[in-house]
mmCIF file of C-alpha atoms in Angstrom:
data_model
loop_
_atom_site.group_PDB
_atom_site.id
_atom_site.type_symbol
_atom_site.label_atom_id
_atom_site.label_comp_id
_atom_site.label_asym_id
_atom_site.label_seq_id
_atom_site.Cartn_x
_atom_site.Cartn_y
_atom_site.Cartn_z
ATOM 1 C CA MET A 4 174.525 74.792 82.588
ATOM 2 C CA PRO A 5 173.978 75.973 79.189
ATOM 3 C CA ARG A 6 176.764 75.905 76.709
ATOM 4 C CA ALA A 7 177.466 78.849 74.287
ATOM 5 C CA LYS A 8 176.162 78.506 70.510
ATOM 6 C CA GLN A 9 178.560 78.856 67.840
ATOM 7 C CA PRO A 10 178.786 82.374 66.301
ATOM 8 C CA ALA A 11 178.118 80.881 63.153
ATOM 9 C CA GLN A 12 174.604 81.535 61.471
ATOM 10 C CA SER A 13 171.930 79.156 63.005
ATOM 11 C CA ASN A 14 168.199 78.761 61.794
ATOM 12 C CA GLN A 15 166.049 76.421 63.960
ATOM 13 C CA THR A 16 162.967 74.659 62.257
ATOM 14 C CA PRO A 17 160.235 74.315 64.773
ATOM 15 C CA PRO A 18 158.098 71.335 65.301
ATOM 16 C CA SER A 19 154.566 71.398 64.293
ATOM 17 C CA ASN A 20 152.890 71.618 67.708
ATOM 18 C CA PRO A 21 154.112 73.582 70.668
ATOM 19 C CA THR A 22 157.201 72.120 72.671
ATOM 20 C CA VAL A 23 158.391 72.423 75.959
ATOM 21 C CA GLY A 24 161.318 74.805 76.150
ATOM 22 C CA ASN A 25 164.152 72.064 77.395
ATOM 23 C CA GLU A 26 167.723 73.304 76.930
ATOM 24 C CA SER A 27 169.035 72.794 73.467
ATOM 25 C CA THR A 28 172.895 72.684 73.108
ATOM 26 C CA GLY A 29 175.159 73.960 70.420
ATOM 27 C CA ASN A 30 177.684 71.902 68.271
ATOM 28 C CA GLY A 31 180.538 73.467 69.988
ATOM 29 C CA ASN A 32 181.610 76.108 72.532
ATOM 30 C CA ASN A 33 182.355 79.917 72.033
ATOM 31 C CA THR A 34 185.499 80.283 73.723
ATOM 32 C CA HIS A 35 185.567 84.263 73.508
ATOM 33 C CA SER A 36 182.285 84.367 75.273
ATOM 34 C CA ARG A 37 181.455 85.126 78.824
ATOM 35 C CA SER A 38 178.112 84.236 80.770
ATOM 36 C CA TYR A 39 176.067 87.301 81.636
ATOM 37 C CA ALA A 40 176.608 85.913 85.026
ATOM 38 C CA ASP A 41 180.144 86.321 84.824
ATOM 39 C CA ALA A 42 180.171 89.485 83.173
ATOM 40 C CA THR A 43 177.770 91.002 85.960
ATOM 41 C CA SER A 44 179.649 89.226 88.848
ATOM 42 C CA GLY A 45 182.250 92.214 89.464
ATOM 43 C CA LYS A 46 185.048 89.589 88.813
ATOM 44 C CA THR A 47 187.729 90.333 86.441
ATOM 45 C CA PRO A 48 188.395 87.476 84.065
ATOM 46 C CA GLN A 49 192.073 85.644 83.369
ATOM 47 C CA PRO A 50 193.716 86.970 80.412
ATOM 48 C CA SER A 51 192.781 83.730 78.648
ATOM 49 C CA GLN A 52 189.065 84.714 79.369
ATOM 50 C CA GLN A 53 188.882 88.480 78.153
ATOM 51 C CA SER A 54 187.230 89.352 75.113
ATOM 52 C CA ASN A 55 185.159 91.668 73.262
ATOM 53 C CA SER A 56 181.991 90.328 75.567
ATOM 54 C CA LYS A 57 183.286 93.272 78.140
ATOM 55 C CA LEU A 58 180.248 95.467 76.431
ATOM 56 C CA GLU A 59 177.875 93.146 78.348
ATOM 57 C CA ASP A 60 179.655 93.887 81.609
ATOM 58 C CA MET A 61 176.911 96.334 82.806
ATOM 59 C CA LEU A 62 173.577 96.131 80.687
ATOM 60 C CA LEU A 63 171.658 93.799 78.751
ATOM 61 C CA LYS A 64 169.939 95.980 76.167
ATOM 62 C CA GLN A 65 167.015 94.331 73.974
ATOM 63 C CA THR A 66 164.468 95.464 71.738
ATOM 64 C CA THR A 67 161.187 93.871 70.425
ATOM 65 C CA TRP A 68 160.202 95.152 67.180
ATOM 66 C CA ASN A 69 157.553 93.873 64.496
ATOM 67 C CA ILE A 70 159.725 94.270 61.335
ATOM 68 C CA ASN A 71 157.094 92.909 58.856
ATOM 69 C CA GLY A 72 159.656 90.810 57.198
ATOM 70 C CA LEU A 73 163.126 89.781 58.231
ATOM 71 C CA ALA A 74 164.976 89.367 55.012
ATOM 72 C CA PRO A 75 163.807 92.528 53.038
ATOM 73 C CA ASN A 76 164.618 94.415 56.185
ATOM 74 C CA LYS A 77 167.824 93.307 57.050
ATOM 75 C CA ASN A 78 169.914 96.206 56.513
ATOM 76 C CA GLU A 79 167.743 98.414 58.225
ATOM 77 C CA LEU A 80 167.618 96.295 61.196
ATOM 78 C CA GLU A 81 171.240 95.898 61.535
ATOM 79 C CA VAL A 82 171.701 99.554 61.225
ATOM 80 C CA PHE A 83 169.351 100.200 64.084
ATOM 81 C CA MET A 84 170.961 97.622 66.177
ATOM 82 C CA LYS A 85 174.276 98.895 65.780
ATOM 83 C CA SER A 86 173.241 102.729 66.177
ATOM 84 C CA ASN A 87 170.956 101.569 69.557
ATOM 85 C CA MET A 88 173.732 99.251 70.742
ATOM 86 C CA ILE A 89 171.279 96.230 70.776
ATOM 87 C CA ASP A 90 172.474 92.981 72.557
ATOM 88 C CA VAL A 91 169.180 91.170 71.773
ATOM 89 C CA CYS A 92 166.686 91.450 69.466
ATOM 90 C CA LEU A 93 162.996 89.858 69.562
ATOM 91 C CA ILE A 94 161.621 90.000 65.865
ATOM 92 C CA SER A 95 157.746 89.734 65.343
ATOM 93 C CA GLU A 96 156.527 88.925 62.183
ATOM 94 C CA SER A 97 159.924 87.261 60.798
ATOM 95 C CA HIS A 98 158.280 86.052 57.464
ATOM 96 C CA THR A 99 160.629 83.193 57.095
ATOM 97 C CA THR A 100 160.442 79.362 56.522
ATOM 98 C CA SER A 101 162.388 76.198 57.304
ATOM 99 C CA ARG A 102 164.630 77.347 54.073
ATOM 100 C CA SER A 103 165.324 80.547 55.132
ATOM 101 C CA ARG A 104 169.054 81.605 55.801
ATOM 102 C CA ILE A 105 169.403 85.119 57.442
ATOM 103 C CA ASN A 106 173.359 86.193 58.541
ATOM 104 C CA VAL A 107 173.823 89.209 60.561
ATOM 105 C CA PRO A 108 177.798 89.584 61.161
ATOM 106 C CA GLY A 109 178.352 89.393 64.637
ATOM 107 C CA TYR A 110 175.060 87.889 65.864
ATOM 108 C CA SER A 111 173.450 84.815 65.852
ATOM 109 C CA VAL A 112 170.291 84.285 64.274
ATOM 110 C CA TYR A 113 167.398 81.748 65.295
ATOM 111 C CA LEU A 114 163.969 81.577 63.401
ATOM 112 C CA THR A 115 160.751 80.075 64.141
ATOM 113 C CA PRO A 116 158.564 79.953 61.205
ATOM 114 C CA HIS A 117 154.695 79.731 61.063
ATOM 115 C CA PRO A 118 153.924 75.721 61.497
ATOM 116 C CA ASP A 119 151.988 75.719 58.197
ATOM 117 C CA GLY A 120 155.189 76.791 56.414
ATOM 118 C CA GLY A 121 154.296 79.932 54.589
ATOM 119 C CA ALA A 122 156.569 83.000 54.570
ATOM 120 C CA HIS A 123 154.199 84.723 57.049
ATOM 121 C CA ALA A 124 154.020 85.470 60.774
ATOM 122 C CA GLY A 125 156.594 83.641 62.376
ATOM 123 C CA ALA A 126 159.390 84.887 65.313
ATOM 124 C CA ALA A 127 163.024 85.380 65.330
ATOM 125 C CA ILE A 128 165.788 86.234 67.911
ATOM 126 C CA ILE A 129 169.078 87.813 66.841
ATOM 127 C CA ILE A 130 171.883 88.043 69.514
ATOM 128 C CA LYS A 131 175.526 89.140 69.824
ATOM 129 C CA ASN A 132 177.753 85.917 69.663
ATOM 130 C CA SER A 133 179.469 88.058 72.478
ATOM 131 C CA VAL A 134 176.550 86.932 74.760
ATOM 132 C CA LYS A 135 176.651 83.296 75.766
ATOM 133 C CA HIS A 136 173.478 81.567 75.176
ATOM 134 C CA CYS A 137 171.873 78.607 74.491
ATOM 135 C CA LEU A 138 168.818 77.909 72.094
ATOM 136 C CA LEU A 139 165.677 76.512 73.548
ATOM 137 C CA ASP A 140 162.958 74.452 71.943
ATOM 138 C CA PRO A 141 160.652 76.633 69.833
ATOM 139 C CA PHE A 142 156.929 77.223 70.366
ATOM 140 C CA ALA A 143 155.022 76.826 67.088
ATOM 141 C CA ALA A 144 151.078 76.778 67.136
ATOM 142 C CA PRO A 145 149.021 78.587 64.440
ATOM 143 C CA TYR A 146 147.881 81.107 67.121
ATOM 144 C CA LEU A 147 151.602 81.993 68.619
ATOM 145 C CA GLN A 148 155.277 81.385 67.200
ATOM 146 C CA ALA A 149 158.083 81.763 69.745
ATOM 147 C CA THR A 150 161.852 81.555 69.431
ATOM 148 C CA SER A 151 163.450 81.140 73.081
ATOM 149 C CA ILE A 152 167.121 81.515 74.156
ATOM 150 C CA ARG A 153 168.680 81.220 77.793
ATOM 151 C CA VAL A 154 170.946 83.417 79.163
ATOM 152 C CA GLU A 155 172.678 83.758 82.757
ATOM 153 C CA ASP A 156 172.628 86.636 85.195
ATOM 154 C CA ARG A 157 173.305 87.430 88.525
ATOM 155 C CA SER A 158 169.960 85.884 89.728
ATOM 156 C CA GLY A 159 170.415 82.834 87.471
ATOM 157 C CA PHE A 160 168.801 81.641 84.441
ATOM 158 C CA LEU A 161 166.815 84.192 82.203
ATOM 159 C CA ASN A 162 164.872 82.955 79.113
ATOM 160 C CA LEU A 163 164.262 85.523 76.630
ATOM 161 C CA SER A 164 161.333 84.760 74.115
ATOM 162 C CA ALA A 165 160.461 86.613 71.287
ATOM 163 C CA ILE A 166 157.060 85.799 69.985
ATOM 164 C CA TYR A 167 154.162 86.937 67.354
ATOM 165 C CA CYS A 168 150.293 86.239 67.546
ATOM 166 C CA PRO A 169 148.631 86.505 64.425
ATOM 167 C CA PRO A 170 145.281 88.577 64.706
ATOM 168 C CA ARG A 171 142.886 86.121 63.307
ATOM 169 C CA HIS A 172 142.997 83.541 65.813
ATOM 170 C CA THR A 173 140.872 83.431 69.261
ATOM 171 C CA ILE A 174 143.306 82.774 72.062
ATOM 172 C CA LYS A 175 141.974 81.653 75.695
ATOM 173 C CA GLU A 176 143.353 82.480 78.924
ATOM 174 C CA GLU A 177 144.844 78.548 79.101
ATOM 175 C CA MET A 178 146.238 78.756 75.721
ATOM 176 C CA PHE A 179 148.451 81.921 76.788
ATOM 177 C CA SER A 180 149.202 80.377 80.144
ATOM 178 C CA ASP A 181 150.341 76.769 78.194
ATOM 179 C CA PHE A 182 153.060 79.150 76.321
ATOM 180 C CA PHE A 183 154.278 81.036 79.323
ATOM 181 C CA LYS A 184 154.614 77.664 81.445
ATOM 182 C CA THR A 185 157.184 76.353 78.728
ATOM 183 C CA LEU A 186 159.722 79.526 79.786
ATOM 184 C CA GLY A 187 160.328 78.422 83.068
ATOM 185 C CA ASN A 188 160.478 80.411 86.327
ATOM 186 C CA ARG A 189 162.318 83.808 85.192
ATOM 187 C CA PHE A 190 161.736 85.158 81.569
ATOM 188 C CA ILE A 191 161.220 88.068 79.674
ATOM 189 C CA ALA A 192 158.665 87.841 76.414
ATOM 190 C CA GLY A 193 158.509 90.265 73.993
ATOM 191 C CA GLY A 194 156.682 90.855 70.824
ATOM 192 C CA ASP A 195 153.527 91.920 69.028
ATOM 193 C CA TRP A 196 150.783 90.274 70.945
ATOM 194 C CA ASN A 197 147.739 91.791 68.815
ATOM 195 C CA ALA A 198 145.991 92.242 72.256
ATOM 196 C CA LYS A 199 144.969 95.662 73.387
ATOM 197 C CA HIS A 200 143.991 96.399 77.202
ATOM 198 C CA SER A 201 144.062 99.415 78.777
ATOM 199 C CA HIS A 202 146.308 98.112 81.735
ATOM 200 C CA TRP A 203 149.160 97.992 79.478
ATOM 201 C CA GLY A 204 148.568 101.236 77.944
ATOM 202 C CA SER A 205 146.256 100.410 74.723
ATOM 203 C CA ARG A 206 143.465 102.652 73.423
ATOM 204 C CA ILE A 207 140.728 100.161 73.898
ATOM 205 C CA THR A 208 140.453 96.704 75.582
ATOM 206 C CA VAL A 209 139.133 93.766 73.092
ATOM 207 C CA THR A 210 138.742 90.001 74.158
ATOM 208 C CA ARG A 211 141.991 88.996 73.399
ATOM 209 C CA GLY A 212 143.509 91.579 75.576
ATOM 210 C CA LYS A 213 141.232 90.607 78.449
ATOM 211 C CA GLU A 214 142.328 86.779 78.132
ATOM 212 C CA LEU A 215 145.985 87.700 78.096
ATOM 213 C CA LYS A 216 145.296 89.832 81.235
ATOM 214 C CA LYS A 217 143.894 86.920 82.984
ATOM 215 C CA SER A 218 146.453 84.664 82.262
ATOM 216 C CA ILE A 219 149.008 87.455 83.229
ATOM 217 C CA ASP A 220 147.186 87.617 86.775
ATOM 218 C CA ALA A 221 146.809 83.732 87.062
ATOM 219 C CA ASN A 222 150.528 83.077 86.453
ATOM 220 C CA HIS A 223 151.803 86.093 88.705
ATOM 221 C CA LEU A 224 153.456 87.777 85.552
ATOM 222 C CA ARG A 225 154.121 91.607 84.822
ATOM 223 C CA SER A 226 153.409 93.320 81.825
ATOM 224 C CA MET A 227 155.888 95.896 80.667
ATOM 225 C CA SER A 228 155.150 99.090 78.027
ATOM 226 C CA THR A 229 156.080 102.460 77.442
ATOM 227 C CA GLY A 230 152.202 103.149 77.528
ATOM 228 C CA GLU A 231 152.793 104.785 73.938
ATOM 229 C CA PRO A 232 151.579 103.442 70.467
ATOM 230 C CA THR A 233 153.996 100.795 68.900
ATOM 231 C CA TYR A 234 151.454 100.126 65.978
ATOM 232 C CA TRP A 235 151.024 102.863 63.121
ATOM 233 C CA PRO A 236 148.537 101.822 60.757
ATOM 234 C CA THR A 237 148.944 103.047 56.975
ATOM 235 C CA ASP A 238 145.167 103.071 56.887
ATOM 236 C CA SER A 239 144.042 106.618 58.007
ATOM 237 C CA ASN A 240 140.945 105.317 58.956
ATOM 238 C CA LYS A 241 142.703 103.312 62.013
ATOM 239 C CA THR A 242 144.033 104.918 64.970
ATOM 240 C CA PRO A 243 147.554 103.912 66.006
ATOM 241 C CA ASP A 244 147.610 101.886 69.341
ATOM 242 C CA LEU A 245 150.064 99.817 71.588
ATOM 243 C CA LEU A 246 150.276 95.872 70.487
ATOM 244 C CA ASP A 247 154.181 95.550 70.992
ATOM 245 C CA PHE A 248 155.279 94.816 74.762
ATOM 246 C CA PHE A 249 156.817 92.631 77.144
ATOM 247 C CA ILE A 250 155.692 90.414 79.727
ATOM 248 C CA THR A 251 158.085 89.268 82.475
ATOM 249 C CA LYS A 252 158.345 87.002 85.206
ATOM 250 C CA ASN A 253 160.544 87.283 88.568
ATOM 251 C CA ILE A 254 162.231 90.532 87.105
ATOM 252 C CA CYS A 255 162.909 93.164 89.194
ATOM 253 C CA LEU A 256 161.261 96.465 88.141
ATOM 254 C CA GLN A 257 163.812 98.662 89.281
ATOM 255 C CA ASN A 258 166.525 97.500 87.593
ATOM 256 C CA THR A 259 164.942 97.984 84.174
ATOM 257 C CA LEU A 260 164.251 100.984 81.755
ATOM 258 C CA ILE A 261 161.730 100.755 78.804
ATOM 259 C CA LYS A 262 161.726 103.384 76.148
ATOM 260 C CA SER A 263 160.199 103.966 72.618
ATOM 261 C CA SER A 264 161.844 104.392 69.466
ATOM 262 C CA LEU A 265 160.990 106.131 66.363
ATOM 263 C CA ASP A 266 163.472 104.158 64.059
ATOM 264 C CA GLY A 267 162.628 101.910 61.333
ATOM 265 C CA SER A 268 160.099 101.950 58.368
ATOM 266 C CA SER A 269 157.673 99.293 59.643
ATOM 267 C CA ASP A 270 154.105 100.083 60.763
ATOM 268 C CA HIS A 271 155.448 98.704 64.232
ATOM 269 C CA THR A 272 158.116 101.027 66.018
ATOM 270 C CA PRO A 273 160.741 99.216 68.207
ATOM 271 C CA VAL A 274 160.571 99.001 71.975
ATOM 272 C CA ILE A 275 163.808 99.083 73.836
ATOM 273 C CA LEU A 276 164.381 97.201 77.428
ATOM 274 C CA ILE A 277 167.153 97.815 79.313
ATOM 275 C CA LEU A 278 168.141 95.057 82.266
ATOM 276 C CA SER A 279 170.598 96.458 84.651
ATOM 277 C CA PRO A 280 172.903 94.635 87.557
ATOM 278 C CA ILE A 281 171.841 97.271 89.593
ATOM 279 C CA ALA A 282 168.554 99.293 90.511
ATOM 280 C CA ILE A 283 168.192 102.296 88.019
ATOM 281 C CA PRO A 284 166.764 105.636 88.922
ATOM 282 C CA HIS A 285 163.672 106.712 87.495
ATOM 283 C CA ASP A 286 162.970 110.166 87.650
ATOM 284 C CA SER A 287 160.031 112.475 86.366
ATOM 285 C CA GLY A 288 160.444 112.267 82.286
ATOM 286 C CA THR A 289 163.889 113.138 82.322
ATOM 287 C CA ASP A 290 166.876 111.457 80.630
ATOM 288 C CA TYR A 291 169.666 112.846 82.669
ATOM 289 C CA LEU A 292 172.187 110.739 84.262
ATOM 290 C CA HIS A 293 173.011 112.854 86.955
ATOM 291 C CA ASN A 294 171.656 115.431 89.181
ATOM 292 C CA SER A 295 172.242 117.743 92.334
ATOM 293 C CA LYS A 296 172.301 114.621 94.299
ATOM 294 C CA THR A 297 175.251 112.929 92.218
ATOM 295 C CA ASP A 298 178.195 112.041 94.359
ATOM 296 C CA TRP A 299 181.195 112.562 92.240
ATOM 297 C CA ASP A 300 183.463 111.039 94.489
ATOM 298 C CA CYS A 301 181.555 107.849 94.340
ATOM 299 C CA PHE A 302 181.464 108.223 90.373
ATOM 300 C CA ARG A 303 185.100 108.675 90.071
ATOM 301 C CA GLU A 304 185.678 105.402 92.353
ATOM 302 C CA TYR A 305 183.114 103.509 90.784
ATOM 303 C CA LEU A 306 185.354 103.799 87.251
ATOM 304 C CA GLU A 307 188.889 103.626 88.833
ATOM 305 C CA SER A 308 187.613 100.049 90.305
ATOM 306 C CA ASN A 309 185.898 98.568 87.483
ATOM 307 C CA ILE A 310 187.261 100.085 84.048
ATOM 308 C CA ASP A 311 189.316 97.418 82.259
ATOM 309 C CA LEU A 312 191.956 99.309 80.571
ATOM 310 C CA LYS A 313 193.715 96.362 78.527
ATOM 311 C CA LEU A 314 190.993 95.918 76.353
ATOM 312 C CA SER A 315 192.262 95.072 72.752
ATOM 313 C CA LEU A 316 191.870 97.915 70.248
ATOM 314 C CA LYS A 317 193.351 96.051 67.207
ATOM 315 C CA THR A 318 190.023 96.122 64.614
ATOM 316 C CA ASN A 319 187.193 98.248 64.065
ATOM 317 C CA GLU A 320 184.880 96.078 66.006
ATOM 318 C CA GLU A 321 187.009 95.971 68.978
ATOM 319 C CA VAL A 322 186.831 99.592 68.897
ATOM 320 C CA ASP A 323 183.298 99.948 68.681
ATOM 321 C CA ASN A 324 182.798 97.373 71.355
ATOM 322 C CA ALA A 325 185.038 99.614 73.717
ATOM 323 C CA SER A 326 183.203 102.682 72.919
ATOM 324 C CA LEU A 327 180.114 100.808 73.890
ATOM 325 C CA TYR A 328 181.739 99.306 76.856
ATOM 326 C CA ILE A 329 182.832 102.748 78.355
ATOM 327 C CA THR A 330 179.500 103.988 77.413
ATOM 328 C CA ASN A 331 177.763 101.521 79.463
ATOM 329 C CA LEU A 332 180.321 101.597 82.443
ATOM 330 C CA ILE A 333 179.730 105.594 82.718
ATOM 331 C CA GLN A 334 176.083 105.082 82.658
ATOM 332 C CA VAL A 335 175.862 102.371 85.595
ATOM 333 C CA ALA A 336 178.630 104.443 87.405
ATOM 334 C CA ALA A 337 176.069 107.523 87.131
ATOM 335 C CA TRP A 338 173.123 105.288 88.278
ATOM 336 C CA THR A 339 175.231 103.969 91.226
ATOM 337 C CA SER A 340 176.193 107.377 92.262
ATOM 338 C CA THR A 341 172.895 109.510 92.113
ATOM 339 C CA LEU A 342 170.056 109.455 94.286
ATOM 340 C CA SER A 343 166.558 109.498 92.538
#
């Protein structure tokens, strides 16, 4: 059972070689956190267990973003995470070193620099302190850097991994597979793979994309993308294309929703993936939460049965968290009560 990491800033220094993602525990427990499993179990916590982690009770909202340097773009990232209610941010091209220290209030930060020690490439994860998690060993090879953590939901342990694959390396199917095997039996890995293939919506298919697709097939994985460009080159002679997406294992597709975001000043745009404890209706291009088939009695009953009216509202952060909790609760109530 993973233990909660302390909410304080934490930066990891990777070994020079890729390592298997074994569980890593912190130096203390976050007594105000509930596991994602507890949050999605439908059980009401005892008063001593209640916390602002109620905002995690319904959805786990994550994003992958090649931010082209974490330190210089930290303020922009904080605004993006707050405005989009992001729980976990998977960062590509963090451009950090073993000496880097990044602080994001309310979040834990984990860094995997490039193994040569330079401030280029690299990956990072930024996760809300209210989400109980543990840090896994980094994967740090010249061709792929990854930061990974473990959370828990109704289906068991779930490993989340932020990756970055620099473009200049030749990566074979076996090399991708070596990495995927470190992530266990259930995972979501997101980032800039620098691998183009029409299967996940890229404009063209290149050799690295073919090798990655072979690895996906051999390991019974699934790629998840929006099918829209995520890379917008500043060179007018280059064409936008899709480079940033998720690769998953044993994730129920019906419980996910993926969408593009046009926020940010990087030459890459974020991709948001929502993981829900229940099936999410997927209709033809509309973002409406309800339709003519919505059972409003069921909607009302769901809210009355699940809403927590004892949330503390003493600080600005608690008010923000409560607002997010209500928004998520209404969203899931609508999905539960609406036939697709």
